[in-house]
Short mmCIF file of C-alpha atoms and ligand atoms in Angstrom, two decimals:
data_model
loop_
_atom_site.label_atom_id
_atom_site.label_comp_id
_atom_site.label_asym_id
_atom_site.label_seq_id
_atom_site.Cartn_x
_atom_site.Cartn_y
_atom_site.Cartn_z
CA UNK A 414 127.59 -79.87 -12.87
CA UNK A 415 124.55 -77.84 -12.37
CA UNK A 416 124.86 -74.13 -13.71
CA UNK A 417 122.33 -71.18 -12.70
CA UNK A 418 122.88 -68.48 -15.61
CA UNK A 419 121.65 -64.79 -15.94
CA UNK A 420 121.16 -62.58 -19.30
CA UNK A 421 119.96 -58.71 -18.65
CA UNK A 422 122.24 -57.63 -21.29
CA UNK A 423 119.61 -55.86 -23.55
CA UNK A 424 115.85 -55.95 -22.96
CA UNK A 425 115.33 -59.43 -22.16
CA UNK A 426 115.64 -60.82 -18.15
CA UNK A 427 116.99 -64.34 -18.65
CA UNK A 428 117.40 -66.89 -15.87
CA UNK A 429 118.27 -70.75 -17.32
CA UNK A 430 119.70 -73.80 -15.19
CA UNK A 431 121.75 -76.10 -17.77
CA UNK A 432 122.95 -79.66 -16.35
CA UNK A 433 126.20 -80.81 -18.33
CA UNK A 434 127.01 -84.57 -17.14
CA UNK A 435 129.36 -87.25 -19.12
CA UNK A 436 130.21 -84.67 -21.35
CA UNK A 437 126.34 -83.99 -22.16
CA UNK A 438 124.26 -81.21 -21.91
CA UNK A 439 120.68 -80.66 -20.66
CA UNK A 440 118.61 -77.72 -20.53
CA UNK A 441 116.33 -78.30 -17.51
CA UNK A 442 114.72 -74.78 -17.42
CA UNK A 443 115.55 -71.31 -19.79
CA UNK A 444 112.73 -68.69 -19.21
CA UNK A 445 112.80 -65.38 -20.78
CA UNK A 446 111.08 -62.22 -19.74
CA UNK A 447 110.84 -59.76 -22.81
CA UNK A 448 110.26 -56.33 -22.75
CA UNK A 449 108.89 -56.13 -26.24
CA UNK A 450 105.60 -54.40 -25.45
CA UNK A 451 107.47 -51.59 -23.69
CA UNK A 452 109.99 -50.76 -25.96
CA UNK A 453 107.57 -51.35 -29.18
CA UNK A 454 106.23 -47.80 -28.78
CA UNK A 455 109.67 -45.90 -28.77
CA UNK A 456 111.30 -48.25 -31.75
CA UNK A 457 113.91 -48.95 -29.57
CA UNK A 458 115.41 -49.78 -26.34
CA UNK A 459 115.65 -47.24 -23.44
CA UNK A 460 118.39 -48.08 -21.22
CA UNK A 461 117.39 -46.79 -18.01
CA UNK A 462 113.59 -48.35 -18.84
CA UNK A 463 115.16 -51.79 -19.52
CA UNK A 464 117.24 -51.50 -16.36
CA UNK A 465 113.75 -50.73 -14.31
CA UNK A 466 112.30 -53.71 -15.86
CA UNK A 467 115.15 -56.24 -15.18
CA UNK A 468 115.04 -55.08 -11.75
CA UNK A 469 111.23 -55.71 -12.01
CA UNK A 470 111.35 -58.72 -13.29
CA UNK A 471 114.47 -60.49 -11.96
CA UNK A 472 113.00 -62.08 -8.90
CA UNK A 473 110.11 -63.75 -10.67
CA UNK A 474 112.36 -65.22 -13.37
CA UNK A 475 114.56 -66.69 -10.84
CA UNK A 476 111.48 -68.66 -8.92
CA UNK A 477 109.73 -69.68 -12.62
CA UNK A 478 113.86 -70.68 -13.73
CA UNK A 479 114.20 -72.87 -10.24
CA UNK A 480 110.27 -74.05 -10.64
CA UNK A 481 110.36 -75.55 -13.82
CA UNK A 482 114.06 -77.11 -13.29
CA UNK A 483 112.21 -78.72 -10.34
CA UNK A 484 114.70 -77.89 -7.02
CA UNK A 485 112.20 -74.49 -5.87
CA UNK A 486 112.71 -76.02 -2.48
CA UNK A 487 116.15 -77.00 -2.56
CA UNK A 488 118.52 -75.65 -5.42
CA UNK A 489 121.07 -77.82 -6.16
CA UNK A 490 123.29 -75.60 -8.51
CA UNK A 491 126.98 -75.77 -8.46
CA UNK A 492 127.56 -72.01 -9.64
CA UNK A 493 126.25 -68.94 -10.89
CA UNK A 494 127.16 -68.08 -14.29
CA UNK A 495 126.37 -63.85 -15.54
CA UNK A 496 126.90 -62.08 -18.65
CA UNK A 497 129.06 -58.88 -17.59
CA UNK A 498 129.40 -57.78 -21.49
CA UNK A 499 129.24 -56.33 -24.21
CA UNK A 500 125.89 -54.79 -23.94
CA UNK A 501 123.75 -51.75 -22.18
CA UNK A 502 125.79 -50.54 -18.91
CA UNK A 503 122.94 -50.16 -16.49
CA UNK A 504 121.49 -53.59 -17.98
CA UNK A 505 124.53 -55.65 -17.33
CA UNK A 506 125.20 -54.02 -13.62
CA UNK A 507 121.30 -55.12 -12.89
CA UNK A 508 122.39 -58.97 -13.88
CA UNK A 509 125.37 -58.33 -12.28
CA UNK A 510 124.66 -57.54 -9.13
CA UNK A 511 121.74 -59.82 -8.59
CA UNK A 512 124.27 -62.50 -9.60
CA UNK A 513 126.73 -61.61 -6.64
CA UNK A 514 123.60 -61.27 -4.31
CA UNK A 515 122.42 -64.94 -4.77
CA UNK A 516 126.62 -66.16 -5.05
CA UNK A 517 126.75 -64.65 -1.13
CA UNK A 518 123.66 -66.03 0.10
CA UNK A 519 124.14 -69.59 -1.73
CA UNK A 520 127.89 -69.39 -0.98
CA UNK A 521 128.27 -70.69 -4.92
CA UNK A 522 131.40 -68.94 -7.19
CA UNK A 523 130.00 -66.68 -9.93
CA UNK A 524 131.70 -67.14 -13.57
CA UNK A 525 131.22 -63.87 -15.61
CA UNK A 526 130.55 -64.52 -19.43
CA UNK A 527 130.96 -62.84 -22.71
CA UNK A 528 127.61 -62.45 -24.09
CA UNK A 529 128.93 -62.88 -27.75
CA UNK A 530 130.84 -66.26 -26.69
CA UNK A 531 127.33 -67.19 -25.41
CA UNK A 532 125.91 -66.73 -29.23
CA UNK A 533 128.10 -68.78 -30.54
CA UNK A 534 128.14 -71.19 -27.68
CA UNK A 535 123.90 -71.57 -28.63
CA UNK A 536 125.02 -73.90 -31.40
CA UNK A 537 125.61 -76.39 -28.75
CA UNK A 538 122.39 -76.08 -27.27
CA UNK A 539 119.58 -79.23 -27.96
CA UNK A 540 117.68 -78.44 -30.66
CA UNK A 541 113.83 -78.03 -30.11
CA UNK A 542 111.08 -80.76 -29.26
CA UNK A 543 113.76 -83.26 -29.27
CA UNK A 544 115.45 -84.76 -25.71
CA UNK A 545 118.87 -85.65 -28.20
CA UNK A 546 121.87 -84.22 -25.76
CA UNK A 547 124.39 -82.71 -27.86
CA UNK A 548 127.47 -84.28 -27.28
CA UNK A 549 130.50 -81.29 -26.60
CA UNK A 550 133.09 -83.95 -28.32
CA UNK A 551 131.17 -84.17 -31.42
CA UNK A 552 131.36 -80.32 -31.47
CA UNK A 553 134.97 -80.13 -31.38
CA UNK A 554 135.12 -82.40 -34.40
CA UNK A 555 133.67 -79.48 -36.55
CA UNK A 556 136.39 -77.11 -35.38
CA UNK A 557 137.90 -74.93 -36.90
CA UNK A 558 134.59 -72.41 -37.75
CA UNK A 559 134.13 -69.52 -39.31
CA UNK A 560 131.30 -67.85 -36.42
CA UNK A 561 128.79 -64.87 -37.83
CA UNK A 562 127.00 -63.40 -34.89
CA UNK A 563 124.43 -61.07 -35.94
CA UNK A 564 122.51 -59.13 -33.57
CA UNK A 565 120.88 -56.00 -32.73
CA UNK A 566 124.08 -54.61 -31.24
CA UNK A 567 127.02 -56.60 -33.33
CA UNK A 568 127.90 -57.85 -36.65
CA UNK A 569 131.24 -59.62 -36.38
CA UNK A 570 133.30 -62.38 -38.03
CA UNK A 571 135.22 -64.63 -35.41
CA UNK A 572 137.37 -67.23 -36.20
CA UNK A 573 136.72 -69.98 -33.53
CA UNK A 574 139.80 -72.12 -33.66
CA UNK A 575 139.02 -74.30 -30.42
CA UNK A 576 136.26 -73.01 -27.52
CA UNK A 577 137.60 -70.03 -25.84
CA UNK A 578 140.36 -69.09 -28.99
CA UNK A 579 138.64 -66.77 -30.88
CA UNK A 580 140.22 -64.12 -33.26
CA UNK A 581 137.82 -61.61 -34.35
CA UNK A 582 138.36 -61.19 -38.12
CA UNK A 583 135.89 -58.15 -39.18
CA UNK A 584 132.97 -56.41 -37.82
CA UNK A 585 130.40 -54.01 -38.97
CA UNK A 586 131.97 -49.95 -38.91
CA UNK A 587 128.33 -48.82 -37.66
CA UNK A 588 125.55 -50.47 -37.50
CA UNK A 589 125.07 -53.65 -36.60
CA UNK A 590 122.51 -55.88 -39.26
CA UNK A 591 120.32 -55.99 -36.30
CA UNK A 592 119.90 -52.39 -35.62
CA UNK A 593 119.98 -51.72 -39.26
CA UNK A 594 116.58 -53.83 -39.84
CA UNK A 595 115.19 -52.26 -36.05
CA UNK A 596 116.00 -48.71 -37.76
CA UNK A 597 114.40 -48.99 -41.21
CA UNK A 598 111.50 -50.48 -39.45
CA UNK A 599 111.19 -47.71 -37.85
CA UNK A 600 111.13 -45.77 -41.04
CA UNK A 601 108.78 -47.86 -42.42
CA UNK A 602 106.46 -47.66 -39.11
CA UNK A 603 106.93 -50.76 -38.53
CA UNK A 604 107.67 -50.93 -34.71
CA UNK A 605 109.96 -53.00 -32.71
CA UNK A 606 111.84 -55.42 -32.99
CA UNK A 607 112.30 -54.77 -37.15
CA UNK A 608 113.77 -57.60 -37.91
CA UNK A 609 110.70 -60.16 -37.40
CA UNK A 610 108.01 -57.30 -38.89
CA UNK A 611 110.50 -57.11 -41.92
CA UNK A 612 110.43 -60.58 -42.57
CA UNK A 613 107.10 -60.71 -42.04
CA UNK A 614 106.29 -58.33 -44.73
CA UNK A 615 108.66 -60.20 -47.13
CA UNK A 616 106.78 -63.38 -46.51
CA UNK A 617 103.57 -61.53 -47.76
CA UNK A 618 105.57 -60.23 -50.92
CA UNK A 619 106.46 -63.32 -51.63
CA UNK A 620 103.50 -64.65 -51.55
CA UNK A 621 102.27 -62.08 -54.27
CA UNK A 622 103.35 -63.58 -57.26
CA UNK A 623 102.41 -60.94 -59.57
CA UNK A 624 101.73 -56.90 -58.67
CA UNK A 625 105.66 -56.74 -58.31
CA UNK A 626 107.14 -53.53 -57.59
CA UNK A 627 110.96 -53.24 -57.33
CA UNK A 628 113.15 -51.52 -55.01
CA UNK A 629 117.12 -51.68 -55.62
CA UNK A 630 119.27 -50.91 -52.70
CA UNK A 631 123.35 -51.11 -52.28
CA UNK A 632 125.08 -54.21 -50.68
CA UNK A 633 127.54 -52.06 -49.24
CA UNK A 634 130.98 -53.21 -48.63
CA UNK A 635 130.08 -56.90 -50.58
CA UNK A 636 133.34 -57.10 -52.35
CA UNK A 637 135.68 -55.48 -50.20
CA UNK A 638 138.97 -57.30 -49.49
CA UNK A 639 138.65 -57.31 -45.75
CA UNK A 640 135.53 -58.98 -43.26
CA UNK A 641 134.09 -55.56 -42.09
CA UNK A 642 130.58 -54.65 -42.74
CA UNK A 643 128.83 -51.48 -42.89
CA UNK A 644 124.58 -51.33 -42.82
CA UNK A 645 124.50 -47.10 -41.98
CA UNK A 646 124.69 -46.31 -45.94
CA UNK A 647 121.69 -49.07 -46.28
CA UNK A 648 119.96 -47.48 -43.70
CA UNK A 649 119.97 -44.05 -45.39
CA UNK A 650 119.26 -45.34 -48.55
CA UNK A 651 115.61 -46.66 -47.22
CA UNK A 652 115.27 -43.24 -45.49
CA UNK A 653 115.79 -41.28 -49.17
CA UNK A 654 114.19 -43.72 -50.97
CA UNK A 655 110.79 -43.11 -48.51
CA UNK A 656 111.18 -39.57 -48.76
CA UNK A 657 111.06 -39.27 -52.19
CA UNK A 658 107.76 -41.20 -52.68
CA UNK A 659 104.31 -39.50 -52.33
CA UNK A 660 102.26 -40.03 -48.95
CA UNK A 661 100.12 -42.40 -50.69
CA UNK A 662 102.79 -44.93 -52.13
CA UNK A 663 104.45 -44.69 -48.49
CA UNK A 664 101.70 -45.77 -46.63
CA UNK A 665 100.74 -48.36 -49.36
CA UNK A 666 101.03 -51.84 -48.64
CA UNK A 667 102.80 -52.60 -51.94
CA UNK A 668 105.39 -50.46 -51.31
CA UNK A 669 106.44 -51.50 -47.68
CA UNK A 670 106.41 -54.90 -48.64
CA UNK A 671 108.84 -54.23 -51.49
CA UNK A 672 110.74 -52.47 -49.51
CA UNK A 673 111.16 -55.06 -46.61
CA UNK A 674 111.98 -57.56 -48.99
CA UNK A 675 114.88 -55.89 -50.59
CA UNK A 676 116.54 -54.77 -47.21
CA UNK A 677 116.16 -57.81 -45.85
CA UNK A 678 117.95 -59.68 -49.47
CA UNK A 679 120.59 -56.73 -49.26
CA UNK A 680 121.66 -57.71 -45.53
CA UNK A 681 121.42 -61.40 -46.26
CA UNK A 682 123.50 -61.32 -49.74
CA UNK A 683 126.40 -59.14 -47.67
CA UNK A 684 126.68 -61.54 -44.86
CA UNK A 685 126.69 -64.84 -47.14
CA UNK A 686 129.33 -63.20 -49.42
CA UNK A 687 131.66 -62.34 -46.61
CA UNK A 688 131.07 -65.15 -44.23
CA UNK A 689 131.73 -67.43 -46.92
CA UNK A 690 134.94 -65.73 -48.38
CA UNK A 691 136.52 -65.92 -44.51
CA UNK A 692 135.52 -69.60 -44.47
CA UNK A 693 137.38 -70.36 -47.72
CA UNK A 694 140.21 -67.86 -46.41
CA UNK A 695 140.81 -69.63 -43.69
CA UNK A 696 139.73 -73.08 -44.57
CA UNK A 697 137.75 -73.75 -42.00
CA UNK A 698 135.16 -76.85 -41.10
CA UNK A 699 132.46 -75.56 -40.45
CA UNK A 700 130.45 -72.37 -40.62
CA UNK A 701 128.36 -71.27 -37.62
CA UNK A 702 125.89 -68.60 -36.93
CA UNK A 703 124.25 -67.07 -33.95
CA UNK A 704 122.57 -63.90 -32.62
CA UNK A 705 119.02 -62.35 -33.10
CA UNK A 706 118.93 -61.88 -36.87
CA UNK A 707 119.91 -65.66 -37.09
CA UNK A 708 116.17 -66.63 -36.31
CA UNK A 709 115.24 -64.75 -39.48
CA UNK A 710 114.11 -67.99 -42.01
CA UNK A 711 115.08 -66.63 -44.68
CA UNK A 712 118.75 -66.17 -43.86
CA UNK A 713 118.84 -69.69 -42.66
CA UNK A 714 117.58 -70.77 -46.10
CA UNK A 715 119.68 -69.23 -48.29
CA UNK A 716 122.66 -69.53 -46.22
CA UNK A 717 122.08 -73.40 -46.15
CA UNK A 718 121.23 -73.66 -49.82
CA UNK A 719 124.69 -71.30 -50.98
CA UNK A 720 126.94 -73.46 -48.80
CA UNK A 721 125.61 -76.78 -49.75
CA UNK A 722 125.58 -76.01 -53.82
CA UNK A 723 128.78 -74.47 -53.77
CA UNK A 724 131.03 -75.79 -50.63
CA UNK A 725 131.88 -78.46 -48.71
CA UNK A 726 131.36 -76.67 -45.17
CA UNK A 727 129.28 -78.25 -42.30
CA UNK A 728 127.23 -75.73 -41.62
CA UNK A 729 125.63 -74.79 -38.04
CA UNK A 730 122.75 -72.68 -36.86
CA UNK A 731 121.09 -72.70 -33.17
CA UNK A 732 117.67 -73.38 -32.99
CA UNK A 733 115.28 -70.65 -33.23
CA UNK A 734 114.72 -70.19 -29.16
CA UNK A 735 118.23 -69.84 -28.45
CA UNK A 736 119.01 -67.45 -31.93
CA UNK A 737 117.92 -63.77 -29.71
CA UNK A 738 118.87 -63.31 -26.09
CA UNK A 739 118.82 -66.42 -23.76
CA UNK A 740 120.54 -67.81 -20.40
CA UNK A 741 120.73 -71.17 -21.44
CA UNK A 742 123.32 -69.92 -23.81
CA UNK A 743 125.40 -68.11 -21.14
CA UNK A 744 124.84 -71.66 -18.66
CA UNK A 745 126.44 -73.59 -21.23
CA UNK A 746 129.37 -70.87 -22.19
CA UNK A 747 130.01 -70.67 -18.31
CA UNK A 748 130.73 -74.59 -18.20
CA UNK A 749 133.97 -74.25 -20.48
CA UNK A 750 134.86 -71.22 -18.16
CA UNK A 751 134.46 -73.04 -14.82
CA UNK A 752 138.02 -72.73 -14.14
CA UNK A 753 137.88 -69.04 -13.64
CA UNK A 754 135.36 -68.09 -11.54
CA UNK A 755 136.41 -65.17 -9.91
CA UNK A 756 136.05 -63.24 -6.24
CA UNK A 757 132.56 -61.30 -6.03
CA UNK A 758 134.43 -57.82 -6.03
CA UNK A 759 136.27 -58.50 -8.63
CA UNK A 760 133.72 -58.74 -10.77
CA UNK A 761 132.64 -55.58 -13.22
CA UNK A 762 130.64 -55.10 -16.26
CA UNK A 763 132.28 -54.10 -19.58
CA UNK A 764 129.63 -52.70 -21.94
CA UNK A 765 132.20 -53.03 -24.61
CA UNK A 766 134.00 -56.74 -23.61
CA UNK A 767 135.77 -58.17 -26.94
CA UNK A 768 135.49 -61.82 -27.31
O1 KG4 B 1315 120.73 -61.31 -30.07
P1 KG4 B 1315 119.56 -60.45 -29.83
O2 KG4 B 1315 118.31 -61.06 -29.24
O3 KG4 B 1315 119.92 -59.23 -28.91
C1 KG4 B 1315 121.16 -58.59 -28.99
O4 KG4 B 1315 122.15 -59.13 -28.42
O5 KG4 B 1315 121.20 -57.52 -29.66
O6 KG4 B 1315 119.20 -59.77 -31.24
C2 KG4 B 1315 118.16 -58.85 -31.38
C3 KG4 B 1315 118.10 -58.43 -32.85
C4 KG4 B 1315 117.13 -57.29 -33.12
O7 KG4 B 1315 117.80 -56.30 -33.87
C5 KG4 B 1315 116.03 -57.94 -33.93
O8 KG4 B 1315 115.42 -57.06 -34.86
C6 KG4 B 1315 116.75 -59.08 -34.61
O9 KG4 B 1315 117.68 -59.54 -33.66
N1 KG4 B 1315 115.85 -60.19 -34.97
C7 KG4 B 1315 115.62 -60.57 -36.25
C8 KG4 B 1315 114.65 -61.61 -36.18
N2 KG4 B 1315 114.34 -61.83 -34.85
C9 KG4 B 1315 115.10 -60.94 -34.14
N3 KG4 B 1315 116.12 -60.13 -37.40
C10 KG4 B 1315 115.67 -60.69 -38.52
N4 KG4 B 1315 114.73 -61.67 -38.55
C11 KG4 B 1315 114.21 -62.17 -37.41
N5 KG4 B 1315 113.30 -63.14 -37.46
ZN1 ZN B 1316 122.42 -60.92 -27.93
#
């Protein structure tokens, strides 16, 4: 089965084509369109600016998606898969509708997809520089998971008891860990996305052995009973924190670097604590992550190192290309959902879909 998906649910215009024979899946093309530049003045996304640019931008991502999957002359897809939520309203509807456009004139069904199912759903995806196929049936052997996805719009716990059963078990009460690194950036002058320029400051502060300046923030809501998560409080700690140093320290090097190293280690200690309590909670297999803030190396490295010295969990992250917004990840998602495609009118976005 050949599936052609489509991701405008933020700022990036997606278009993959996934092939999924004898149980095997192939990514033949996945090309992504970001609107970095254009959003990296404002610190954030603009809806109705994103929507332009996915309507912009949509057409071209469709030929380079069919070019490099090699069928520009003939397609030979079996169905159109299209993330109708969660995410921006006017973003989805762009996706949307160009989805329905190309299901009428290909006469192919369309299968809407969960854009949250698709970050979890990344895990399946080939890893990089390799041709390995990753086989669905050895996925299902690592089931039951415990599923993080962090983003710049969600922060949730999901128990993932087979593909398509999710519960969700917690989720942040404001901001998500995304948005809370894209905010303090911000703060910080830093620019968009945060999360990369944050890391990328802690890199440098790390490697600055001595000259150590340190910044203590709160790990808020580490050692409550329950799998929510809060990053707002972190958020205005930064901001006081900044105001209450002198113009000079603000702007200083050493201080920005300190500072991105202990909100990034404050997000990262939260989400291993909690992810790993739900895990042992609910004795799971395997945990999995996924979303944005999952390509952050850190993250990966202590998350790997906690649950190998003190667990027995498999543990599962996506490779870096398919961690922030992708179609491959929705192509793939789609195939489990083939059975319910659905009539073209029928068909809506819900900026706020649950999983
Ligand atoms: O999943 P994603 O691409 O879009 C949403 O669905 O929101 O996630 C985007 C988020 C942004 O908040 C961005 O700052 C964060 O992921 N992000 C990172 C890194 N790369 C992207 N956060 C931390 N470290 C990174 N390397
Ligand atoms: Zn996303």
């Amino acid at each position: 089965m050949i599936i052609l998906a489509i991701d405008t649910s933020c700022d990036d215009t997606s278009i993959a084509v996934v092939e999924i024979k004898n149980k095997k899946m192939k990514v033949l093309s996945n090309i992504i369109s970001s609107q970095e530049k254009i959003h990296k003045k404002y610190g954030g996304v603009y809806p109705t600016m994103a929507k332009r640019e996915h309507e912009k931008n949509l057409a071209l991502v469709l030929e380079k998606a069919l070019k490099k999957a090699g069928m520009l002359i003939k397609p030979k897809v079996n169905a159109i898969a299209v993330t109708n939520g969660p995410g921006l309203d006017p973003c989805l509807w762009t996706g949307v509708n160009f989805a329905k456009a190309l299901s009428y004139d290909w006469n192919l069904p369309i299968i809407p997809v969960n854009h949250i199912e698709g970050h979890i759903l990344a895990n399946l995806l080939p890893q990089i520089g390799s041709n390995f196929q990753f086989s669905i049936f050895n996925f299902q052997k690592n089931l039951p998971a415990i599923c993080l996805v962090v983003s710049g719009g969600h922060t949730q716990l999901i128990l993932m008891k087979k593909i398509g059963k999710y519960k969700i078990l917690g989720e942040t009460r404001d901001d998500a860990a995304g948005e809370c690194f894209d905010k303090t950036a911000r703060i910080l002058g830093l620019g968009y996305p945060g999360g990369p320029a944050i890391a990328e400051q802690d890199q440098q502060w790390k490697s600055k052995i001595n000259s150590k300046l340190k910044i203590n923030l709160p790990r808020p809501m580490i050692y409550s009973k329950d799998y929510d998560f809060s990053f707002s409080g972190l958020k205005t700690a930064v901001l006081y924190d900044y105001k209450k140093r002198s113009p000079k320290i603000r702007k200083s090097k050493k201080y920005i670097q300190a500072m991105c190293a202990e909100i990034q280690q404050a997000v990262i200690d939260v989400l291993i604590k909690k992810t790993i309590k739900a895990a042992k909670d609910y004795r799971v297999k395997t945990i999995m992550l996924g979303g944005g803030v999952v390509a952050n190396l850190e993250l990966r490295k202590q998350f790997q190192d906690k649950i190998q010295e003190h667990t027995n969990f498999k543990f599962h992250v996506p490779s870096f290309k398919f961690c922030t917004d992708n179609a491959a990840m929705i192509g793939i998602t789609a195939y489990f959902h083939r059975a319910e495609t659905k009539q073209r009118k029928n068909i809506i976005v819900d900026a706020n879909l649950r999983i």
